[in-house]
Amino acid sequence: MVVSRPQLLAYSVSNLSSTYAYFAQELQLSQAEIVKLVMASPASLMYGLDSRIKPNVEFLRNEVGVGSKHWRKIVYAYPQVFSYSVDTVYRPK
């Protein structure tokens, strides 16, 4: 993982911990599920929690109707779900 994303070494532990905690608490992903997400898309830990991850989750919940039961399926099927901006990719123009 570090080989593909060496920038992870420069991130603060508190930022990584906050993102991990959000995945665990808010999305109710297990440790194994978070590991799978990060192994498939290491950049998931590098996205801003407030600028990218939370807006994507809110969009998928509120506008698409993704329920808490479906997060695991989305993460497994499409681990890059957090890589796109809501305004430029997800929201219809």
XYZ file of C-alpha atoms in Angstrom:
93
model
C 0.000 0.000 0.000
C 2.769 2.439 0.889
C 4.528 1.607 -2.361
C 1.494 2.718 -4.364
C 0.762 5.728 -2.123
C 3.985 6.848 -0.384
C 2.216 10.116 0.494
C 0.491 8.188 3.293
C 3.732 8.385 5.249
C 3.442 12.178 5.336
C -0.098 12.253 6.732
C -0.609 12.867 10.389
C -1.749 10.002 12.543
C -4.658 12.103 13.817
C -5.972 12.659 10.264
C -5.698 8.961 9.459
C -7.307 8.078 12.794
C -10.201 10.468 12.166
C -10.898 8.931 8.772
C -10.637 5.415 10.175
C -12.992 6.319 13.031
C -15.495 7.802 10.587
C -15.488 4.634 8.493
C -15.927 2.514 11.614
C -18.500 4.593 13.466
C -20.497 6.454 10.848
C -20.454 3.837 8.094
C -20.348 0.942 10.575
C -17.586 -0.862 8.688
C -15.602 -3.509 10.516
C -11.825 -3.394 10.741
C -11.580 -6.065 8.035
C -13.890 -4.057 5.766
C -11.865 -0.896 6.272
C -8.670 -2.810 5.490
C -10.268 -4.125 2.293
C -11.328 -0.599 1.308
C -7.873 0.847 1.984
C -6.058 -2.006 0.224
C -8.247 -1.548 -2.868
C -8.100 2.247 -2.738
C -5.279 3.542 -0.493
C -6.166 7.105 -1.398
C -9.363 6.694 0.623
C -7.327 7.581 3.710
C -5.933 10.670 2.025
C -9.189 12.379 1.076
C -10.342 15.192 3.292
C -12.950 14.009 5.748
C -14.941 17.252 5.613
C -14.189 18.178 2.014
C -14.623 14.814 0.269
C -15.706 11.828 2.352
C -18.572 13.340 4.346
C -20.080 15.178 1.338
C -20.003 11.934 -0.679
C -21.667 10.003 2.139
C -24.302 12.708 2.614
C -25.026 12.810 -1.118
C -25.335 9.043 -1.385
C -27.543 8.898 1.711
C -29.798 11.879 1.107
C -30.049 12.142 -2.663
C -29.473 8.559 -3.781
C -31.015 6.850 -0.756
C -28.153 4.544 0.186
C -28.987 3.036 3.578
C -26.556 1.938 6.240
C -26.977 -1.717 5.230
C -25.696 -1.014 1.728
C -22.353 0.623 2.565
C -20.564 -2.718 2.708
C -21.809 -3.654 -0.756
C -20.752 -0.308 -2.172
C -17.302 -0.453 -0.587
C -16.721 -3.990 -1.883
C -18.069 -3.349 -5.370
C -16.659 0.138 -5.818
C -13.872 0.971 -3.348
C -13.095 4.223 -5.182
C -16.485 5.623 -4.138
C -14.788 8.463 -2.253
C -12.416 9.406 -5.061
C -14.862 11.596 -6.976
C -16.279 14.982 -6.148
C -20.024 15.167 -5.600
C -20.346 18.350 -7.651
C -18.259 17.346 -10.653
C -19.109 13.641 -10.974
C -22.067 12.423 -8.943
C -24.543 15.293 -9.144
C -26.422 15.430 -12.472
C -25.726 18.506 -14.543
